[in-house]
Amino acid sequence: MALAINVSSSSSSISTSSFPSSDLKAPQIGSLRLSDRINVSSASLSISGKRSSVKALNVQSITKESMVPPQAASMVASEIRKKVDVIDVEDFEELAKKLETASPLEIMDKALEKFGNDIAIAFSGAEDVALIEYAHLTGRPYRVFSLDTGRLNPETYRLFDTVEKHYGIRIEYMFPDAVEVQALVRNKGLFSFYEDGHQECCRIRKVRPLRRALKGLRAWITGQRKDQSPGTRSEIPVVQVDPVFEGLDGGAGSLVKWNPVANVEGNDVWSFLRTMDVPVNTLHAAGYVSIGCEPCTRAVLPGQHEREGRWWWEDAKAKECGLHKGNIKESSNGNNAAVNGNGTTSTVDDIFKSENVVSLSRQGIENLMKLENRKEAWIVVLYAPWCPFCQAMEASFDELADKLKGGDGVKVAKFRADGEQKEFAKSELQLGSFPTILVFPKNSSRPIKYPSEKRDVDSLTSFLNLVR
């Protein structure tokens, strides 16, 4: 029997030389200065009724021993961990309401108090240096990490160095996989994102490294503000259970996301930076407001919104690189808003775009179900591109497809099961919620449903080995 299948294809390092010390500092407002900065070298945490001295991770003087950067593959420190209760969505929704009118300093203090060494600040080299200043002012130990995509501006790298020296910290850098970057550049060139969109490049250079970083944490802190992007960030709370990424314990709801400056306007953030006389990116003085990778960031003109300087060739309402993909909402009707050519609807880009992921049509998956003696096993994800939990597993599923490419006797596929396909998927494919993962063994007519919420590559591979 012929199998009708539709296939959709898609598919640095910091210089160690010294930089001149000409980095811009925010000018003073009036005469207010912080004459005596807080210095904390260690903290004591009470665990099981005992006092335990814990070394402060990012509030220490830099020594020769600390010059060696932490392992990029894991952000789990060897120090004693502070006990954190099981994450409860309703608890954090209630906490978000209580903190809605709190100051960024109060929110930061609560985040660091609650998660201790299991939380870290995401620092991009833009105005979110304010987050580091707030953490410093709490007097608590804190951690900072950043994503080095290999395409940042020289000014951003200089700021990283200045910030480390100013606060006496070491930023924990995460880097993209060299093999993935090499394959992208060889296949599509250095600037393919101008032609087919920024999502693929951002997924390799930013989203996957971030995913690795967050798998070592139970919470993270971002510089998101409601006024940054009316199309995607207007409803972000000050604290939430992360709708996209997984934390240390794995599975949906295992990571908490803190947004201390969510309710602060950009002008007020800059007033704070000037008042505290902290280092800022020199690009700001050249008209750059929102700063990302060099090829995808430009200065904005007076009166333009700050996000107009990012991915300016794309739709202004969906300018997210994937780090905050959960901000993109499904339309109110529960499906999608605009009809596309194949009879389904979509408000966001499709996901699972690896060239090694087979895209199944309705006819294709029906034919797959009818085959009783398959030549190879199949693993299929039933998904909706707007679903944050599907988005959360995109990187791991694409990675699984790349890992199984040619040789393991397994085909990796996707079937879009929302919209008009949803009732069919529920009645014929065991769809309960998105995503649903099915394995079609070689010698079985009935697919086996993957039962776990752990959707990392190792868990999926282990399940495949047990049932195929």
Short mmCIF file of C-alpha atoms in Angstrom, two decimals:
data_model
loop_
_atom_site.label_atom_id
_atom_site.label_comp_id
_atom_site.label_asym_id
_atom_site.label_seq_id
_atom_site.Cartn_x
_atom_site.Cartn_y
_atom_site.Cartn_z
CA MET A 1 0.00 0.00 0.00
CA ALA A 2 1.37 3.39 -0.95
CA LEU A 3 2.02 5.74 1.92
CA ALA A 4 0.97 9.29 1.12
CA ILE A 5 3.19 11.58 3.15
CA ASN A 6 3.74 15.30 2.80
CA VAL A 7 7.27 16.31 3.73
CA SER A 8 8.03 19.90 4.67
CA SER A 9 11.68 20.82 4.74
CA SER A 10 13.28 23.63 6.66
CA SER A 11 16.11 23.49 8.08
CA SER A 12 32.14 31.96 18.31
CA SER A 13 33.61 32.66 20.56
CA ILE A 14 34.42 35.89 22.45
CA SER A 15 37.79 37.36 21.70
CA THR A 16 40.05 37.01 24.70
CA SER A 17 41.95 40.18 23.93
CA SER A 18 41.53 43.10 26.28
CA PHE A 19 39.05 45.82 25.39
CA PRO A 20 39.70 49.52 26.06
CA SER A 21 37.99 50.80 29.17
CA SER A 22 35.89 53.43 27.41
CA ASP A 23 32.48 52.00 28.25
CA LEU A 24 29.67 54.45 28.73
CA LYS A 25 28.17 54.99 32.16
CA ALA A 26 24.71 56.44 32.57
CA PRO A 27 25.01 60.15 33.44
CA GLN A 28 23.91 61.33 36.86
CA ILE A 29 20.48 62.77 37.64
CA GLY A 30 20.94 65.57 40.14
CA SER A 31 23.50 64.76 42.82
CA LEU A 32 22.12 61.44 44.04
CA ARG A 33 24.76 58.69 44.22
CA LEU A 34 25.05 55.42 46.06
CA SER A 35 28.11 56.16 48.16
CA ASP A 36 28.33 52.84 49.94
CA ARG A 37 27.50 49.83 47.79
CA ILE A 38 26.45 46.59 49.42
CA ASN A 39 29.06 43.86 49.52
CA VAL A 40 28.16 40.31 50.40
CA SER A 41 30.76 37.57 50.30
CA SER A 42 28.77 34.70 51.75
CA ALA A 43 25.35 33.81 53.05
CA SER A 44 23.99 31.43 55.61
CA LEU A 45 20.95 29.36 54.79
CA SER A 46 18.93 27.40 57.31
CA ILE A 47 18.41 23.84 56.08
CA SER A 48 16.66 21.22 58.19
CA GLY A 49 17.22 23.32 61.28
CA LYS A 50 20.99 23.58 60.78
CA ARG A 51 23.04 26.60 59.82
CA SER A 52 24.98 25.98 56.65
CA SER A 53 27.47 28.46 55.20
CA VAL A 54 26.91 28.81 51.46
CA LYS A 55 29.35 30.67 49.26
CA ALA A 56 27.72 33.55 47.39
CA LEU A 57 27.89 32.73 43.70
CA ASN A 58 27.92 36.13 42.10
CA VAL A 59 28.86 38.43 44.93
CA GLN A 60 32.50 37.61 45.36
CA SER A 61 35.85 39.00 44.40
CA ILE A 62 37.33 37.49 41.25
CA THR A 63 40.36 35.32 41.91
CA LYS A 64 42.64 33.42 39.54
CA GLU A 65 40.75 30.24 40.37
CA SER A 66 37.43 31.84 39.36
CA MET A 67 38.77 32.77 35.93
CA VAL A 68 37.76 29.34 34.62
CA PRO A 69 34.14 29.70 33.35
CA PRO A 70 31.49 27.26 34.61
CA GLN A 71 30.62 24.24 32.50
CA ALA A 72 28.33 25.40 29.72
CA ALA A 73 26.31 22.18 29.74
CA SER A 74 24.99 22.67 33.27
CA MET A 75 24.15 25.54 35.58
CA VAL A 76 23.67 23.30 38.59
CA ALA A 77 26.12 24.43 41.26
CA SER A 78 27.73 21.97 43.65
CA GLU A 79 26.86 24.07 46.70
CA ILE A 80 24.08 23.03 49.08
CA ARG A 81 20.68 23.81 47.55
CA LYS A 82 17.91 25.71 49.22
CA LYS A 83 14.80 23.58 49.52
CA VAL A 84 12.01 24.71 47.14
CA ASP A 85 8.45 23.41 47.38
CA VAL A 86 6.79 21.69 44.44
CA ILE A 87 5.66 24.29 41.91
CA ASP A 88 1.95 25.03 42.00
CA VAL A 89 0.45 27.17 39.24
CA GLU A 90 -2.31 28.58 41.43
CA ASP A 91 0.16 29.50 44.17
CA PHE A 92 2.18 31.62 41.75
CA GLU A 93 -0.90 33.18 40.21
CA GLU A 94 -1.87 34.29 43.71
CA LEU A 95 1.68 35.51 44.40
CA ALA A 96 1.61 37.50 41.14
CA LYS A 97 -1.53 39.29 42.35
CA LYS A 98 0.07 40.11 45.71
CA LEU A 99 3.21 41.47 44.03
CA GLU A 100 1.43 43.37 41.25
CA THR A 101 2.03 46.73 42.95
CA ALA A 102 5.39 45.82 44.54
CA SER A 103 8.60 47.53 43.50
CA PRO A 104 11.16 45.72 41.32
CA LEU A 105 13.47 45.56 44.33
CA GLU A 106 10.81 43.84 46.44
CA ILE A 107 10.04 41.37 43.64
CA MET A 108 13.73 40.61 43.12
CA ASP A 109 14.24 40.08 46.85
CA LYS A 110 11.28 37.67 46.99
CA ALA A 111 12.60 35.71 43.99
CA LEU A 112 16.10 35.33 45.42
CA GLU A 113 14.77 34.51 48.88
CA LYS A 114 12.41 31.83 47.57
CA PHE A 115 14.76 30.05 45.13
CA GLY A 116 18.27 30.73 46.44
CA ASN A 117 20.90 29.08 44.25
CA ASP A 118 18.28 27.56 41.91
CA ILE A 119 17.50 30.86 40.21
CA ALA A 120 19.54 33.01 37.81
CA ILE A 121 19.22 36.35 36.01
CA ALA A 122 19.12 36.29 32.21
CA PHE A 123 21.35 39.17 31.05
CA SER A 124 21.30 40.25 27.40
CA GLY A 125 23.69 43.17 27.52
CA ALA A 126 20.92 45.77 27.18
CA GLU A 127 19.08 47.78 29.83
CA ASP A 128 18.38 44.67 31.89
CA VAL A 129 21.62 45.46 33.68
CA ALA A 130 19.02 46.99 36.02
CA LEU A 131 18.18 43.45 37.13
CA ILE A 132 21.74 42.89 38.27
CA GLU A 133 21.68 46.19 40.16
CA TYR A 134 18.45 45.24 41.92
CA ALA A 135 19.89 41.83 42.85
CA HIS A 136 23.03 43.53 44.14
CA LEU A 137 20.96 45.88 46.29
CA THR A 138 19.13 43.01 47.99
CA GLY A 139 22.40 41.86 49.53
CA ARG A 140 21.59 38.26 48.65
CA PRO A 141 23.77 35.88 46.58
CA TYR A 142 22.72 35.79 42.93
CA ARG A 143 23.67 34.22 39.64
CA VAL A 144 23.78 35.73 36.15
CA PHE A 145 23.84 33.94 32.81
CA SER A 146 23.91 35.16 29.22
CA LEU A 147 23.54 33.64 25.76
CA ASP A 148 26.53 34.28 23.53
CA THR A 149 25.15 33.67 20.04
CA GLY A 150 28.43 34.44 18.31
CA ARG A 151 26.72 37.33 16.46
CA LEU A 152 26.63 40.01 19.17
CA ASN A 153 27.96 43.54 18.73
CA PRO A 154 31.50 44.28 19.98
CA GLU A 155 29.96 46.87 22.31
CA THR A 156 27.87 44.15 23.96
CA TYR A 157 30.92 42.00 24.66
CA ARG A 158 32.67 45.02 26.18
CA LEU A 159 29.67 45.59 28.43
CA PHE A 160 29.79 41.97 29.63
CA ASP A 161 33.39 42.49 30.71
CA THR A 162 32.64 45.82 32.38
CA VAL A 163 29.64 44.43 34.26
CA GLU A 164 31.67 41.50 35.59
CA LYS A 165 34.32 43.87 36.93
CA HIS A 166 31.82 46.42 38.27
CA TYR A 167 29.92 43.85 40.35
CA GLY A 168 32.76 41.38 41.00
CA ILE A 169 30.86 38.52 39.37
CA ARG A 170 31.31 35.89 36.69
CA ILE A 171 28.57 35.69 34.07
CA GLU A 172 27.72 32.10 33.14
CA TYR A 173 27.85 32.06 29.32
CA MET A 174 25.87 29.60 27.23
CA PHE A 175 26.97 28.89 23.65
CA PRO A 176 25.19 27.33 20.66
CA ASP A 177 26.14 23.89 19.42
CA ALA A 178 29.02 24.36 16.95
CA VAL A 179 27.87 21.52 14.68
CA GLU A 180 24.37 23.00 14.36
CA VAL A 181 25.72 26.47 13.60
CA GLN A 182 28.14 25.05 11.05
CA ALA A 183 25.38 23.10 9.29
CA LEU A 184 23.09 26.15 9.15
CA VAL A 185 25.76 28.44 7.73
CA ARG A 186 27.01 25.87 5.21
CA ASN A 187 23.51 25.06 3.98
CA LYS A 188 21.97 28.53 3.98
CA GLY A 189 24.73 31.09 4.35
CA LEU A 190 25.36 33.70 7.03
CA PHE A 191 22.23 35.78 6.49
CA SER A 192 19.47 33.32 5.60
CA PHE A 193 17.15 34.91 8.19
CA TYR A 194 16.60 37.91 5.92
CA GLU A 195 14.97 35.56 3.42
CA ASP A 196 13.13 32.93 5.47
CA GLY A 197 12.71 34.53 8.90
CA HIS A 198 14.75 34.64 12.08
CA GLN A 199 13.18 31.68 13.90
CA GLU A 200 15.55 28.97 12.66
CA CYS A 201 18.71 30.91 13.47
CA CYS A 202 17.35 32.00 16.86
CA ARG A 203 16.35 28.42 17.65
CA ILE A 204 19.93 27.24 17.12
CA ARG A 205 21.82 30.20 18.57
CA LYS A 206 19.49 31.21 21.43
CA VAL A 207 16.58 28.92 22.23
CA ARG A 208 18.46 25.62 22.51
CA PRO A 209 21.30 27.10 24.61
CA LEU A 210 18.68 28.72 26.84
CA ARG A 211 16.89 25.39 27.16
CA ARG A 212 20.12 23.78 28.39
CA ALA A 213 20.67 26.58 30.89
CA LEU A 214 17.16 26.43 32.31
CA LYS A 215 17.28 22.65 32.76
CA GLY A 216 19.72 23.35 35.60
CA LEU A 217 17.40 25.82 37.36
CA ARG A 218 14.04 25.97 39.07
CA ALA A 219 13.45 29.64 38.24
CA TRP A 220 14.85 32.46 36.11
CA ILE A 221 14.63 36.25 36.05
CA THR A 222 14.02 38.29 32.90
CA GLY A 223 13.91 41.97 31.97
CA GLN A 224 10.57 41.76 30.15
CA ARG A 225 8.32 44.83 30.39
CA LYS A 226 4.73 45.26 29.29
CA ASP A 227 5.57 48.38 27.26
CA GLN A 228 8.33 46.66 25.26
CA SER A 229 6.01 44.95 22.79
CA PRO A 230 2.26 45.64 22.86
CA GLY A 231 1.70 42.70 20.52
CA THR A 232 3.30 40.03 22.73
CA ARG A 233 4.20 41.38 26.19
CA SER A 234 1.27 43.52 27.27
CA GLU A 235 -0.08 40.92 29.72
CA ILE A 236 3.05 39.47 31.32
CA PRO A 237 2.75 39.04 35.12
CA VAL A 238 5.55 39.77 37.59
CA VAL A 239 5.84 36.03 38.31
CA GLN A 240 4.45 33.02 36.49
CA VAL A 241 4.97 29.31 35.95
CA ASP A 242 6.95 29.29 32.71
CA PRO A 243 4.61 28.25 29.87
CA VAL A 244 7.38 27.15 27.50
CA PHE A 245 10.57 25.85 29.12
CA GLU A 246 11.30 23.04 31.58
CA GLY A 247 13.29 23.35 34.77
CA LEU A 248 15.48 21.04 36.81
CA ASP A 249 12.75 18.55 37.72
CA GLY A 250 11.49 18.24 34.14
CA GLY A 251 8.00 18.31 32.73
CA ALA A 252 5.44 21.06 32.25
CA GLY A 253 5.26 23.51 35.14
CA SER A 254 8.73 22.73 36.49
CA LEU A 255 10.12 26.25 36.01
CA VAL A 256 9.11 29.64 37.43
CA LYS A 257 9.69 32.86 35.50
CA TRP A 258 10.12 36.18 37.31
CA ASN A 259 9.66 39.54 35.53
CA PRO A 260 10.49 42.15 38.21
CA VAL A 261 10.24 45.17 35.87
CA ALA A 262 7.08 44.00 34.07
CA ASN A 263 5.10 47.03 35.27
CA VAL A 264 7.91 49.55 34.91
CA GLU A 265 8.07 51.90 31.93
CA GLY A 266 11.25 52.20 29.91
CA ASN A 267 11.86 55.82 30.95
CA ASP A 268 11.73 54.84 34.61
CA VAL A 269 14.23 52.03 34.06
CA TRP A 270 16.60 54.54 32.52
CA SER A 271 16.10 56.98 35.38
CA PHE A 272 17.12 54.17 37.74
CA LEU A 273 20.21 53.31 35.67
CA ARG A 274 21.36 56.94 35.57
CA THR A 275 20.73 57.46 39.26
CA MET A 276 22.68 54.35 40.23
CA ASP A 277 25.52 55.19 37.81
CA VAL A 278 25.78 51.64 36.47
CA PRO A 279 27.51 50.50 33.25
CA VAL A 280 25.31 50.51 30.14
CA ASN A 281 25.82 49.45 26.54
CA THR A 282 27.41 52.23 24.47
CA LEU A 283 25.02 51.33 21.64
CA HIS A 284 22.22 53.03 23.57
CA ALA A 285 23.89 56.40 22.93
CA ALA A 286 23.82 55.62 19.19
CA GLY A 287 20.04 55.16 19.09
CA TYR A 288 19.79 51.44 19.88
CA VAL A 289 17.10 50.70 22.46
CA SER A 290 16.34 46.98 22.22
CA ILE A 291 19.63 45.18 21.56
CA GLY A 292 20.09 41.65 20.23
CA CYS A 293 22.40 40.15 17.62
CA GLU A 294 24.26 42.57 15.35
CA PRO A 295 22.66 41.55 12.00
CA CYS A 296 19.14 41.70 13.48
CA THR A 297 19.35 44.93 15.49
CA ARG A 298 19.41 48.52 14.32
CA ALA A 299 18.94 51.97 15.79
CA VAL A 300 15.45 53.45 15.92
CA LEU A 301 14.43 56.97 14.98
CA PRO A 302 12.79 59.38 17.43
CA GLY A 303 9.16 58.39 17.88
CA GLN A 304 9.66 54.78 16.76
CA HIS A 305 8.84 51.97 19.18
CA GLU A 306 11.93 50.23 20.58
CA ARG A 307 11.03 46.81 19.09
CA GLU A 308 11.03 48.32 15.58
CA GLY A 309 14.79 48.01 15.74
CA ARG A 310 14.56 44.20 16.00
CA TRP A 311 13.87 41.97 12.96
CA TRP A 312 12.55 45.05 11.17
CA TRP A 313 11.76 43.03 8.02
CA GLU A 314 9.12 40.90 9.83
CA ASP A 315 5.62 41.28 11.31
CA ALA A 316 5.79 43.74 14.19
CA LYS A 317 3.16 41.87 16.23
CA ALA A 318 5.19 38.67 16.68
CA LYS A 319 8.72 39.89 17.35
CA GLU A 320 9.85 37.17 19.73
CA CYS A 321 12.97 35.09 19.10
CA GLY A 322 11.65 32.07 20.96
CA LEU A 323 12.99 32.89 24.44
CA HIS A 324 9.58 34.29 25.40
CA LYS A 325 7.45 32.40 22.90
CA GLY A 326 4.79 31.81 25.53
CA ASN A 327 3.83 35.48 25.18
CA ILE A 328 2.25 34.73 21.79
CA LYS A 329 -1.38 33.95 22.47
CA GLU A 330 -3.82 31.61 20.80
CA SER A 331 -6.81 33.49 19.40
CA SER A 332 -9.96 33.73 21.51
CA ASN A 333 -11.89 31.14 19.49
CA GLY A 334 -9.56 28.39 20.69
CA ASN A 335 -8.13 27.77 17.25
CA ASN A 336 -6.48 30.28 14.94
CA ALA A 337 -7.45 33.53 13.34
CA ALA A 338 -6.38 33.49 9.70
CA VAL A 339 -7.01 30.67 7.24
CA ASN A 340 -4.03 29.44 5.24
CA GLY A 341 -3.81 27.41 2.07
CA ASN A 342 -4.33 23.92 3.50
CA GLY A 343 -7.56 24.60 5.31
CA THR A 344 -6.05 25.10 8.78
CA THR A 345 -5.54 28.40 10.54
CA SER A 346 -2.55 30.02 12.16
CA THR A 347 -1.49 33.10 14.10
CA VAL A 348 2.10 31.94 14.70
CA ASP A 349 4.81 30.25 12.71
CA ASP A 350 4.74 26.49 12.41
CA ILE A 351 7.08 24.52 14.68
CA PHE A 352 9.21 21.36 14.45
CA LYS A 353 10.98 22.66 11.35
CA SER A 354 13.95 20.31 11.24
CA GLU A 355 14.46 18.88 7.76
CA ASN A 356 14.48 15.47 9.44
CA VAL A 357 10.93 15.82 10.79
CA VAL A 358 8.36 14.43 8.31
CA SER A 359 5.18 16.51 8.06
CA LEU A 360 2.18 14.18 7.80
CA SER A 361 -1.05 15.16 6.09
CA ARG A 362 -4.40 13.70 7.17
CA GLN A 363 -4.11 11.11 4.40
CA GLY A 364 -0.53 10.39 5.38
CA ILE A 365 -1.27 9.56 9.01
CA GLU A 366 -4.34 7.53 8.01
CA ASN A 367 -2.16 5.43 5.74
CA LEU A 368 0.42 5.06 8.50
CA MET A 369 -2.29 3.74 10.82
CA LYS A 370 -3.36 1.12 8.22
CA LEU A 371 0.11 -0.37 7.79
CA GLU A 372 0.46 -3.54 9.88
CA ASN A 373 3.99 -4.48 8.86
CA ARG A 374 6.00 -1.30 8.70
CA LYS A 375 9.59 -1.36 7.51
CA GLU A 376 10.55 1.00 10.33
CA ALA A 377 9.08 2.42 13.50
CA TRP A 378 7.60 5.93 13.61
CA ILE A 379 7.36 8.49 16.40
CA VAL A 380 4.75 11.18 15.72
CA VAL A 381 3.86 14.30 17.69
CA LEU A 382 0.26 15.55 17.52
CA TYR A 383 0.63 19.29 17.99
CA ALA A 384 -0.74 22.80 17.63
CA PRO A 385 1.85 25.49 16.86
CA TRP A 386 0.22 27.99 19.23
CA CYS A 387 0.38 25.57 22.18
CA PRO A 388 3.11 26.66 24.66
CA PHE A 389 3.77 23.05 25.72
CA CYS A 390 4.33 22.05 22.09
CA GLN A 391 6.64 25.04 21.72
CA ALA A 392 8.48 23.93 24.85
CA MET A 393 9.38 20.56 23.33
CA GLU A 394 10.24 21.90 19.86
CA ALA A 395 13.98 21.96 20.44
CA SER A 396 14.12 18.46 21.94
CA PHE A 397 11.92 16.92 19.23
CA ASP A 398 13.96 18.53 16.44
CA GLU A 399 17.11 17.32 18.20
CA LEU A 400 15.68 13.80 18.38
CA ALA A 401 14.96 13.86 14.65
CA ASP A 402 18.50 15.00 13.89
CA LYS A 403 19.90 12.33 16.20
CA LEU A 404 17.92 9.51 14.55
CA LYS A 405 18.65 10.66 11.02
CA GLY A 406 19.49 7.70 8.78
CA GLY A 407 20.44 4.53 10.56
CA ASP A 408 18.30 3.86 13.63
CA GLY A 409 15.25 2.53 11.79
CA VAL A 410 12.94 5.24 13.18
CA LYS A 411 11.07 7.96 11.32
CA VAL A 412 10.27 11.16 13.23
CA ALA A 413 7.11 12.98 12.17
CA LYS A 414 4.54 15.59 13.13
CA PHE A 415 0.80 15.91 12.53
CA ARG A 416 -0.97 19.19 13.14
CA ALA A 417 -4.03 18.14 15.11
CA ASP A 418 -5.80 21.41 15.94
CA GLY A 419 -8.62 23.10 14.04
CA GLU A 420 -10.65 20.81 11.79
CA GLN A 421 -8.35 17.85 12.53
CA LYS A 422 -8.93 17.93 16.28
CA GLU A 423 -12.03 15.69 16.41
CA PHE A 424 -10.35 13.13 14.15
CA ALA A 425 -7.24 13.16 16.36
CA LYS A 426 -9.34 12.69 19.49
CA SER A 427 -11.34 9.76 18.13
CA GLU A 428 -8.63 7.99 16.13
CA LEU A 429 -5.27 9.05 17.55
CA GLN A 430 -5.77 9.14 21.35
CA LEU A 431 -5.37 12.93 21.48
CA GLY A 432 -6.10 14.15 24.97
CA SER A 433 -4.13 17.37 25.11
CA PHE A 434 -1.33 18.99 23.18
CA PRO A 435 1.23 17.64 22.63
CA THR A 436 0.42 13.94 22.33
CA ILE A 437 3.28 11.67 21.25
CA LEU A 438 2.64 8.33 19.53
CA VAL A 439 5.03 5.53 18.65
CA PHE A 440 4.08 3.23 15.76
CA PRO A 441 6.17 0.04 16.21
CA LYS A 442 7.18 -1.96 13.13
CA ASN A 443 4.96 -4.97 13.80
CA SER A 444 1.92 -3.44 15.46
CA SER A 445 -1.15 -1.85 13.95
CA ARG A 446 -1.97 0.15 17.07
CA PRO A 447 0.16 3.13 18.09
CA ILE A 448 1.51 3.36 21.64
CA LYS A 449 0.95 6.65 23.46
CA TYR A 450 3.91 8.18 25.27
CA PRO A 451 2.66 8.58 28.87
CA SER A 452 5.15 11.00 30.41
CA GLU A 453 5.40 14.81 30.52
CA LYS A 454 9.19 14.57 30.33
CA ARG A 455 9.86 15.29 26.68
CA ASP A 456 13.63 15.71 26.62
CA VAL A 457 15.70 13.76 24.11
CA ASP A 458 16.94 11.15 26.60
CA SER A 459 13.44 10.34 27.89
CA LEU A 460 11.99 10.04 24.38
CA THR A 461 14.91 7.90 23.21
CA SER A 462 14.57 5.58 26.21
CA PHE A 463 10.84 5.09 25.52
CA LEU A 464 11.54 4.39 21.86
CA ASN A 465 14.09 1.72 22.74
CA LEU A 466 11.60 0.01 25.06
CA VAL A 467 8.68 -0.23 22.64
CA ARG A 468 9.99 -0.32 19.08
#
